[in-house]
């Protein structure tokens, strides 16, 4: 098969993080979101992956260069639009890379799931389908594309962002298409797969939906990003041990260098820490820290978890309490600080006795003064918060 990842758009809904990094490079579990898609697709033996972007900065370029250097069996090819072409337009633009008889995976870069790509492809071939969408049932479908299939999986209706309830099976943004779909897409023109192409195929009865997987989430807004990290950690813990170890080994060789600490390991680690750093902290449930030695410092009396991701070079003072949160690279946190259900952006400096809670998101290099409470607060990059804020606010 061939593959194209949709990685355009501006990621505005994931601000303030996306002020400083393109959305596909914002780390989920210490690894750029995009890496999750690249790894899943590479596993299938795809040789070239087209990355469709509407804007490419230096960080993304550097990332791709490094990826290509480190991976011999797969190559990422950038296809850049002069202006945003939507979700279908970029596929047409990359036609020269996608032509031929192979089915093509089209994957959104801002979602995380189990990526059952092999099963999706098998189903697609078996049904002699033209487009096969990986579907997933969600509680609130209004932000997504809703699929109404018949018993065989043949799609009877596709409604993008429905205003009224039509069903709760949604388009995960993971699909496989036949290359003849390229003929339906106009050249150099904004075109939406969901609004313009899928409805045509519904009429022709040649679009199918395949359902598999225990979790899926669109990471495009902060609350879902925070929840997505939890779902993904639980998934990793629940998949069988061998498979998980294999994934983690691979991750360690590459960007992540992290592990889910098992309880036995934690005890060991704690003992080591006690000896080495005179430190004694406690871990509850899933906590991810980089494996690289001495990269992370955790102070005495801290309680971390459940659902915590600690990035590389993070320093946490004494007696901190952190749960349901991601602490990104190079953050420093003082003593007796609480972080709950939040994201602390790269290089931020958090004081003593601070509380960061309830879906707060701090951008790059934010400073929070001692004793401040930030409750549902977004802080833009390079800004400081020196007094408590109790209501949903954006600090500009
Ligand atoms: N290259 C390129 N150019 N990529 C784009 C563009 C563009 O102009 N616009 C959006 N994308 C990429 C985004 O980076 C993202 O990975 C994907 O296309 C989908 O765009 P979003 O803006 O995130 O769409 P959405 O989340 O509102 O809806 C889409 O995803 C849902 C699942 O998360 C639709 O496909 C829905 O049907 C689907 O349910
Ligand atoms: Mg999205």
Short mmCIF file of C-alpha atoms and ligand atoms in Angstrom, two decimals:
data_model
loop_
_atom_site.label_atom_id
_atom_site.label_comp_id
_atom_site.label_asym_id
_atom_site.label_seq_id
_atom_site.Cartn_x
_atom_site.Cartn_y
_atom_site.Cartn_z
CA UNK A 1 0.00 0.00 0.00
CA UNK A 2 0.85 3.69 -0.24
CA UNK A 3 0.15 6.36 2.34
CA UNK A 4 -0.50 10.05 2.81
CA UNK A 5 -0.70 11.85 6.14
CA UNK A 6 -2.76 15.04 6.28
CA UNK A 7 -0.73 17.46 8.37
CA UNK A 8 -1.87 20.88 7.24
CA UNK A 9 -4.14 23.35 8.93
CA UNK A 10 -3.03 25.67 11.67
CA UNK A 11 -3.80 23.78 14.84
CA UNK A 12 -5.41 26.91 16.28
CA UNK A 13 -7.56 24.91 18.66
CA UNK A 14 -4.47 23.49 20.36
CA UNK A 15 -3.06 26.87 21.25
CA UNK A 16 -1.04 27.93 23.18
CA UNK A 17 1.06 24.83 22.43
CA UNK A 18 0.78 25.31 18.67
CA UNK A 19 2.08 28.87 18.91
CA UNK A 20 5.51 27.32 19.35
CA UNK A 21 5.32 24.00 17.52
CA UNK A 22 3.30 22.75 14.56
CA UNK A 23 0.50 20.50 15.79
CA UNK A 24 1.98 17.28 14.34
CA UNK A 25 5.13 17.81 16.40
CA UNK A 26 3.46 18.44 19.75
CA UNK A 27 4.49 15.44 21.84
CA UNK A 28 2.02 12.86 23.04
CA UNK A 29 3.69 10.48 25.49
CA UNK A 30 7.05 12.11 24.79
CA UNK A 31 6.86 11.52 21.07
CA UNK A 32 5.64 13.86 18.33
CA UNK A 33 2.01 13.06 17.44
CA UNK A 34 3.09 12.51 13.88
CA UNK A 35 5.51 9.77 14.97
CA UNK A 36 2.59 7.63 16.10
CA UNK A 37 1.13 7.68 12.58
CA UNK A 38 4.50 7.25 10.89
CA UNK A 39 5.32 4.20 12.99
CA UNK A 40 1.93 2.59 12.46
CA UNK A 41 2.17 3.05 8.70
CA UNK A 42 5.82 1.97 8.50
CA UNK A 43 4.92 -1.31 10.19
CA UNK A 44 2.87 -2.27 7.14
CA UNK A 45 5.88 -2.14 4.89
CA UNK A 46 4.94 1.12 3.20
CA UNK A 47 8.09 2.48 1.54
CA UNK A 48 7.11 6.07 0.94
CA UNK A 49 4.83 8.16 3.09
CA UNK A 50 3.63 11.46 1.69
CA UNK A 51 3.32 14.17 4.32
CA UNK A 52 0.81 16.73 3.03
CA UNK A 53 1.40 20.14 4.56
CA UNK A 54 0.10 23.61 3.81
CA UNK A 55 2.90 25.25 5.71
CA UNK A 56 6.33 23.91 6.53
CA UNK A 57 8.61 25.54 9.03
CA UNK A 58 12.13 24.69 10.01
CA UNK A 59 11.15 22.46 12.95
CA UNK A 60 9.05 20.19 10.75
CA UNK A 61 11.75 20.11 8.08
CA UNK A 62 14.39 19.17 10.63
CA UNK A 63 12.14 16.48 12.07
CA UNK A 64 11.59 14.90 8.66
CA UNK A 65 15.24 15.05 7.74
CA UNK A 66 16.13 13.30 10.98
CA UNK A 67 13.37 10.73 10.51
CA UNK A 68 14.61 9.90 7.02
CA UNK A 69 18.18 9.58 8.24
CA UNK A 70 17.20 7.24 11.03
CA UNK A 71 14.86 5.05 9.00
CA UNK A 72 16.22 3.08 6.12
CA UNK A 73 13.13 1.18 5.01
CA UNK A 74 10.73 4.08 4.80
CA UNK A 75 10.97 7.58 3.38
CA UNK A 76 8.82 10.60 4.16
CA UNK A 77 8.17 12.82 1.16
CA UNK A 78 6.87 16.30 1.80
CA UNK A 79 4.11 17.59 -0.46
CA UNK A 80 3.55 21.28 0.15
CA UNK A 81 0.54 23.28 -0.93
CA UNK A 82 0.85 26.95 -1.83
CA UNK A 83 -2.40 27.52 0.03
CA UNK A 84 -4.54 25.12 2.12
CA UNK A 85 -6.31 22.58 -0.09
CA UNK A 86 -8.50 20.92 2.56
CA UNK A 87 -8.53 17.17 3.09
CA UNK A 88 -8.95 16.01 -0.54
CA UNK A 89 -6.99 18.68 -2.46
CA UNK A 90 -3.63 17.57 -0.99
CA UNK A 91 -4.24 14.00 -2.23
CA UNK A 92 -4.62 15.27 -5.80
CA UNK A 93 -1.54 17.45 -5.41
CA UNK A 94 0.50 14.38 -4.46
CA UNK A 95 -0.88 12.36 -7.39
CA UNK A 96 2.51 11.56 -8.86
CA UNK A 97 3.51 9.74 -5.68
CA UNK A 98 0.21 7.90 -5.30
CA UNK A 99 -0.65 6.74 -8.84
CA UNK A 100 -0.83 3.01 -9.60
CA UNK A 101 -2.85 0.04 -8.41
CA UNK A 102 -1.97 0.16 -4.73
CA UNK A 103 -4.61 1.18 -2.22
CA UNK A 104 -3.68 4.36 -0.34
CA UNK A 105 -3.97 5.05 3.38
CA UNK A 106 -5.07 8.58 4.20
CA UNK A 107 -4.48 9.40 7.85
CA UNK A 108 -5.19 12.55 9.86
CA UNK A 109 -2.15 13.59 11.86
CA UNK A 110 -4.03 14.73 14.94
CA UNK A 111 -5.64 11.50 16.11
CA UNK A 112 -4.49 8.58 18.20
CA UNK A 113 -5.87 5.03 18.23
CA UNK A 114 -4.67 1.45 17.87
CA UNK A 115 -4.22 1.95 14.12
CA UNK A 116 -5.58 -1.42 12.96
CA UNK A 117 -4.34 -0.66 9.45
CA UNK A 118 -3.74 -4.24 8.36
CA UNK A 119 -7.28 -5.28 9.30
CA UNK A 120 -8.68 -2.16 7.63
CA UNK A 121 -6.85 -2.96 4.41
CA UNK A 122 -7.94 -6.62 4.45
CA UNK A 123 -11.56 -5.54 4.88
CA UNK A 124 -11.20 -2.99 2.06
CA UNK A 125 -9.91 -5.65 -0.32
CA UNK A 126 -12.48 -8.25 0.74
CA UNK A 127 -15.36 -5.83 0.15
CA UNK A 128 -13.87 -4.55 -3.13
CA UNK A 129 -14.50 -1.16 -1.67
CA UNK A 130 -13.46 2.18 -3.18
CA UNK A 131 -13.11 4.01 0.13
CA UNK A 132 -13.07 2.29 3.52
CA UNK A 133 -13.28 4.38 6.65
CA UNK A 134 -12.18 3.21 10.07
CA UNK A 135 -15.19 4.00 12.26
CA UNK A 136 -15.47 4.45 16.01
CA UNK A 137 -18.44 5.10 18.29
CA UNK A 138 -18.25 8.25 20.41
CA UNK A 139 -20.56 9.90 22.89
CA UNK A 140 -20.59 13.33 21.31
CA UNK A 141 -20.36 13.03 17.52
CA UNK A 142 -21.14 16.64 16.58
CA UNK A 143 -17.48 17.65 16.02
CA UNK A 144 -16.85 14.78 13.61
CA UNK A 145 -18.00 13.15 10.41
CA UNK A 146 -20.84 10.72 11.14
CA UNK A 147 -21.22 7.45 9.24
CA UNK A 148 -24.42 5.49 8.84
CA UNK A 149 -23.62 2.03 7.48
CA UNK A 150 -25.82 -0.97 6.75
CA UNK A 151 -25.20 -4.43 8.23
CA UNK A 152 -22.45 -5.22 5.73
CA UNK A 153 -20.67 -1.96 6.52
CA UNK A 154 -21.74 -0.23 3.30
CA UNK A 155 -22.17 3.46 4.06
CA UNK A 156 -25.68 4.78 3.50
CA UNK A 157 -25.05 8.31 4.68
CA UNK A 158 -22.07 10.44 5.64
CA UNK A 159 -22.72 13.71 7.48
CA UNK A 160 -19.81 15.98 8.34
CA UNK A 161 -20.28 17.88 11.63
CA UNK A 162 -24.01 17.12 11.98
CA UNK A 163 -26.15 19.83 13.58
CA UNK A 164 -28.69 17.32 14.82
CA UNK A 165 -28.10 13.77 15.99
CA UNK A 166 -27.89 11.25 13.14
CA UNK A 167 -25.75 8.56 14.75
CA UNK A 168 -22.68 8.11 16.91
CA UNK A 169 -20.38 6.13 14.62
CA UNK A 170 -17.76 8.56 13.40
CA UNK A 171 -14.95 8.87 10.86
CA UNK A 172 -11.69 8.40 12.76
CA UNK A 173 -9.68 10.12 10.05
CA UNK A 174 -8.05 6.80 9.14
CA UNK A 175 -9.18 5.62 5.71
CA UNK A 176 -8.00 3.56 2.80
CA UNK A 177 -8.87 4.66 -0.73
CA UNK A 178 -8.39 3.25 -4.22
CA UNK A 179 -6.25 5.36 -6.49
CA UNK A 180 -9.19 5.91 -8.83
CA UNK A 181 -10.59 8.29 -6.20
CA UNK A 182 -7.90 10.70 -7.43
CA UNK A 183 -9.97 11.17 -10.59
CA UNK A 184 -12.79 12.68 -8.54
CA UNK A 185 -10.66 15.42 -6.98
CA UNK A 186 -10.21 18.74 -8.82
CA UNK A 187 -6.69 20.07 -9.31
CA UNK A 188 -5.32 23.05 -7.36
CA UNK A 189 -8.57 23.67 -5.63
CA UNK A 190 -9.69 23.46 -2.01
CA UNK A 191 -11.66 20.24 -1.75
CA UNK A 192 -13.02 18.35 1.24
CA UNK A 193 -13.07 14.55 1.29
CA UNK A 194 -15.84 14.58 3.82
CA UNK A 195 -18.11 17.17 2.21
CA UNK A 196 -17.43 16.70 -1.49
CA UNK A 197 -15.98 13.26 -2.21
CA UNK A 198 -17.58 10.85 0.27
CA UNK A 199 -21.17 11.90 -0.57
CA UNK A 200 -20.53 11.06 -4.26
CA UNK A 201 -19.29 7.62 -3.28
CA UNK A 202 -22.24 7.05 -0.95
CA UNK A 203 -24.47 7.58 -3.99
CA UNK A 204 -22.44 4.98 -5.89
CA UNK A 205 -22.65 2.59 -2.92
CA UNK A 206 -18.92 1.95 -2.95
CA UNK A 207 -17.84 3.35 0.42
CA UNK A 208 -17.57 1.10 3.47
CA UNK A 209 -16.98 1.46 7.17
CA UNK A 210 -14.86 -0.89 9.25
CA UNK A 211 -14.96 -0.91 13.05
CA UNK A 212 -12.18 -2.09 15.29
CA UNK A 213 -10.27 -0.80 18.26
CA UNK A 214 -10.81 -0.04 21.93
CA UNK A 215 -9.93 3.64 21.90
CA UNK A 216 -9.70 6.62 19.60
CA UNK A 217 -9.43 10.33 20.16
CA UNK A 218 -8.86 13.52 18.17
CA UNK A 219 -6.03 15.35 19.94
CA UNK A 220 -6.87 18.71 18.40
CA UNK A 221 -8.22 20.45 21.53
CA UNK A 222 -6.56 20.61 24.98
CA UNK A 223 -9.16 18.64 26.96
CA UNK A 224 -9.01 15.80 24.45
CA UNK A 225 -5.23 15.93 24.30
CA UNK A 226 -5.11 15.49 28.08
CA UNK A 227 -7.67 12.69 27.99
CA UNK A 228 -5.99 11.12 24.94
CA UNK A 229 -2.73 10.70 26.83
CA UNK A 230 -4.63 8.80 29.54
CA UNK A 231 -6.42 6.55 27.07
CA UNK A 232 -3.20 5.78 25.25
CA UNK A 233 -1.32 4.93 28.46
CA UNK A 234 -4.13 2.62 29.54
CA UNK A 235 -4.10 0.97 26.16
CA UNK A 236 -0.36 0.37 26.37
CA UNK A 237 -0.73 -1.12 29.81
CA UNK A 238 -3.62 -3.36 28.79
CA UNK A 239 -2.16 -4.75 25.59
CA UNK A 240 -0.29 -7.90 26.22
CA UNK A 241 3.09 -7.60 27.78
CA UNK A 242 5.20 -8.87 24.89
CA UNK A 243 3.61 -6.56 22.43
CA UNK A 244 4.00 -3.64 24.77
CA UNK A 245 7.61 -4.39 25.49
CA UNK A 246 8.23 -4.60 21.79
CA UNK A 247 6.63 -1.20 21.26
CA UNK A 248 8.50 0.30 24.13
CA UNK A 249 11.81 -1.14 23.00
CA UNK A 250 11.29 0.43 19.64
CA UNK A 251 10.33 3.70 21.21
CA UNK A 252 13.42 3.67 23.33
CA UNK A 253 15.59 3.37 20.28
CA UNK A 254 13.96 6.41 18.82
CA UNK A 255 12.42 9.56 20.11
CA UNK A 256 10.61 8.42 23.15
CA UNK A 257 13.25 6.84 25.32
CA UNK A 258 10.44 6.32 27.77
CA UNK A 259 8.77 3.50 29.53
CA UNK A 260 5.64 2.83 31.41
CA UNK A 261 6.93 2.09 34.83
CA UNK A 262 5.54 -1.13 36.23
CA UNK A 263 4.97 -1.17 39.93
CA UNK A 264 7.87 -3.57 40.53
CA UNK A 265 10.11 -1.36 38.49
CA UNK A 266 8.99 1.69 40.35
CA UNK A 267 10.02 0.19 43.65
CA UNK A 268 13.40 -0.64 42.21
CA UNK A 269 13.72 2.78 40.76
CA UNK A 270 12.69 4.38 44.02
CA UNK A 271 15.34 2.44 45.90
CA UNK A 272 17.93 3.46 43.37
CA UNK A 273 16.81 7.03 43.62
CA UNK A 274 17.04 6.88 47.38
CA UNK A 275 20.59 5.72 47.17
CA UNK A 276 21.64 8.00 44.39
CA UNK A 277 19.79 11.20 45.04
CA UNK A 278 18.54 10.82 48.59
CA UNK A 279 15.16 11.03 46.99
CA UNK A 280 11.98 9.21 47.83
CA UNK A 281 8.89 9.66 45.73
CA UNK A 282 5.79 7.63 45.04
CA UNK A 283 4.21 6.56 41.76
CA UNK A 284 0.54 5.68 41.30
CA UNK A 285 -0.67 3.92 38.14
CA UNK A 286 0.65 4.91 34.73
CA UNK A 287 3.57 7.29 34.80
CA UNK A 288 5.96 7.78 31.92
CA UNK A 289 9.43 9.17 32.40
CA UNK A 290 12.32 9.20 29.95
CA UNK A 291 14.69 6.29 30.41
CA UNK A 292 17.77 8.36 29.87
CA UNK A 293 19.63 8.40 33.13
CA UNK A 294 19.63 11.55 35.19
CA UNK A 295 17.49 13.28 32.63
CA UNK A 296 14.63 13.75 35.07
CA UNK A 297 14.92 14.79 38.70
CA UNK A 298 12.08 14.14 41.07
CA UNK A 299 12.23 15.48 44.61
CA UNK A 300 11.55 13.86 47.97
CA UNK A 301 7.96 13.19 48.92
CA UNK A 302 6.48 13.72 45.46
CA UNK A 303 3.43 11.70 44.50
CA UNK A 304 3.06 11.22 40.76
CA UNK A 305 0.16 9.57 38.96
CA UNK A 306 -2.04 8.28 37.71
CA UNK A 307 -1.69 9.30 34.07
CA UNK A 308 1.42 11.41 34.14
CA UNK A 309 3.91 12.00 31.34
CA UNK A 310 7.21 13.61 32.29
CA UNK A 311 9.36 14.90 29.45
CA UNK A 312 13.15 14.87 29.18
CA UNK A 313 15.19 17.16 31.45
CA UNK A 314 12.30 17.95 33.75
CA UNK A 315 13.13 18.89 37.33
CA UNK A 316 10.46 18.55 39.99
CA UNK A 317 11.04 19.84 43.53
CA UNK A 318 10.00 18.26 46.82
CA UNK A 319 6.50 17.27 47.87
CA UNK A 320 4.78 17.88 44.52
CA UNK A 321 1.55 16.19 43.54
CA UNK A 322 0.98 15.56 39.84
CA UNK A 323 -1.78 13.58 38.15
CA UNK A 324 -3.59 13.38 34.78
CA UNK A 325 -1.04 15.75 33.28
CA UNK A 326 1.77 16.11 30.78
CA UNK A 327 4.93 17.98 31.74
CA UNK A 328 6.83 18.76 28.54
CA UNK A 329 10.59 18.90 28.01
CA UNK A 330 12.89 21.13 30.11
CA UNK A 331 10.28 22.22 32.65
CA UNK A 332 11.29 23.16 36.18
CA UNK A 333 8.78 22.87 39.01
CA UNK A 334 9.40 24.13 42.56
CA UNK A 335 8.37 22.52 45.85
CA UNK A 336 4.88 21.55 47.05
CA UNK A 337 3.26 22.31 43.72
CA UNK A 338 0.13 20.61 42.38
CA UNK A 339 -0.47 19.88 38.69
CA UNK A 340 -3.78 18.24 37.87
CA UNK A 341 -5.47 17.65 34.48
CA UNK A 342 -3.15 20.10 32.74
CA UNK A 343 -0.27 20.52 30.32
CA UNK A 344 2.90 22.40 31.26
CA UNK A 345 4.70 23.67 28.14
CA UNK A 346 8.37 23.29 27.27
CA UNK A 347 10.91 25.23 29.37
CA UNK A 348 8.30 26.63 31.73
CA UNK A 349 9.34 27.57 35.24
CA UNK A 350 6.79 26.91 37.95
CA UNK A 351 7.28 28.22 41.48
CA UNK A 352 6.59 26.79 44.96
CA UNK A 353 3.14 26.03 46.36
CA UNK A 354 1.58 26.59 42.93
CA UNK A 355 -1.61 24.91 41.73
CA UNK A 356 -2.08 24.31 38.03
CA UNK A 357 -5.36 22.58 37.48
CA UNK A 358 -8.52 21.78 35.58
CA UNK A 359 -7.45 21.84 31.91
CA UNK A 360 -4.88 24.58 32.20
CA UNK A 361 -2.40 24.68 29.33
CA UNK A 362 0.85 26.61 29.60
CA UNK A 363 2.73 27.40 26.41
CA UNK A 364 6.48 27.48 25.84
CA UNK A 365 8.63 29.19 28.47
CA UNK A 366 5.90 30.35 30.83
CA UNK A 367 6.73 31.51 34.34
CA UNK A 368 4.35 30.99 37.26
CA UNK A 369 5.11 32.74 40.54
CA UNK A 370 4.98 31.18 44.01
CA UNK A 371 1.56 30.46 45.54
CA UNK A 372 -0.43 31.11 42.34
CA UNK A 373 -3.49 29.06 41.50
CA UNK A 374 -4.27 28.66 37.80
CA UNK A 375 -7.68 27.08 37.31
CA UNK A 376 -8.62 26.41 33.63
CA UNK A 377 -6.11 28.95 32.42
CA UNK A 378 -4.25 29.05 29.10
CA UNK A 379 -1.00 30.98 29.22
CA UNK A 380 0.63 32.12 25.98
CA UNK A 381 4.34 31.52 25.34
CA UNK A 382 6.89 33.61 27.26
CA UNK A 383 4.25 35.07 29.57
CA UNK A 384 4.22 35.15 33.36
CA UNK A 385 1.41 34.55 35.80
CA UNK A 386 2.02 36.14 39.17
CA UNK A 387 -1.43 36.10 40.67
CA UNK A 388 -4.13 33.48 41.03
CA UNK A 389 -6.72 33.10 38.30
CA UNK A 390 -9.83 31.12 39.15
CA UNK A 391 -11.91 31.38 36.01
CA UNK A 392 -11.39 30.14 32.47
CA UNK A 393 -8.96 32.69 31.08
CA UNK A 394 -6.33 33.16 28.39
CA UNK A 395 -3.24 35.02 29.55
CA UNK A 396 -1.92 36.93 26.53
N1 LIG B 1 -2.37 19.30 3.95
C1 LIG B 1 -3.45 19.78 4.53
N2 LIG B 1 -4.05 20.90 3.99
N3 LIG B 1 -3.94 19.17 5.62
C2 LIG B 1 -5.04 19.68 6.21
C3 LIG B 1 -5.70 20.84 5.72
C4 LIG B 1 -5.17 21.48 4.55
O1 LIG B 1 -5.67 22.47 4.03
N4 LIG B 1 -6.75 21.10 6.54
C5 LIG B 1 -6.74 20.15 7.49
N5 LIG B 1 -5.71 19.30 7.31
C6 LIG B 1 -5.37 18.11 8.11
C7 LIG B 1 -5.24 18.39 9.60
O2 LIG B 1 -3.89 18.59 9.95
C8 LIG B 1 -5.77 17.11 10.22
O3 LIG B 1 -4.74 16.14 10.39
C9 LIG B 1 -6.75 16.57 9.20
O4 LIG B 1 -6.43 17.21 7.95
C10 LIG B 1 -8.21 16.87 9.56
O5 LIG B 1 -8.37 18.27 9.73
P1 LIG B 1 -9.02 18.88 11.04
O6 LIG B 1 -9.10 20.35 10.85
O7 LIG B 1 -8.37 18.36 12.25
O8 LIG B 1 -10.51 18.30 10.87
P2 LIG B 1 -11.54 17.86 11.98
O9 LIG B 1 -10.86 17.22 13.12
O10 LIG B 1 -12.44 19.00 12.25
O11 LIG B 1 -12.42 16.73 11.16
C11 LIG B 1 -11.78 15.68 10.50
O12 LIG B 1 -11.31 14.70 11.41
C12 LIG B 1 -12.34 14.06 12.18
C13 LIG B 1 -11.66 13.03 13.08
O13 LIG B 1 -10.79 13.66 13.92
C14 LIG B 1 -12.80 15.04 9.53
O14 LIG B 1 -12.10 14.08 8.77
C15 LIG B 1 -13.93 14.37 10.29
O15 LIG B 1 -14.80 13.69 9.39
C16 LIG B 1 -13.36 13.38 11.28
O16 LIG B 1 -14.42 12.79 12.05
MG1 LIG B 2 -8.91 17.12 13.90
#
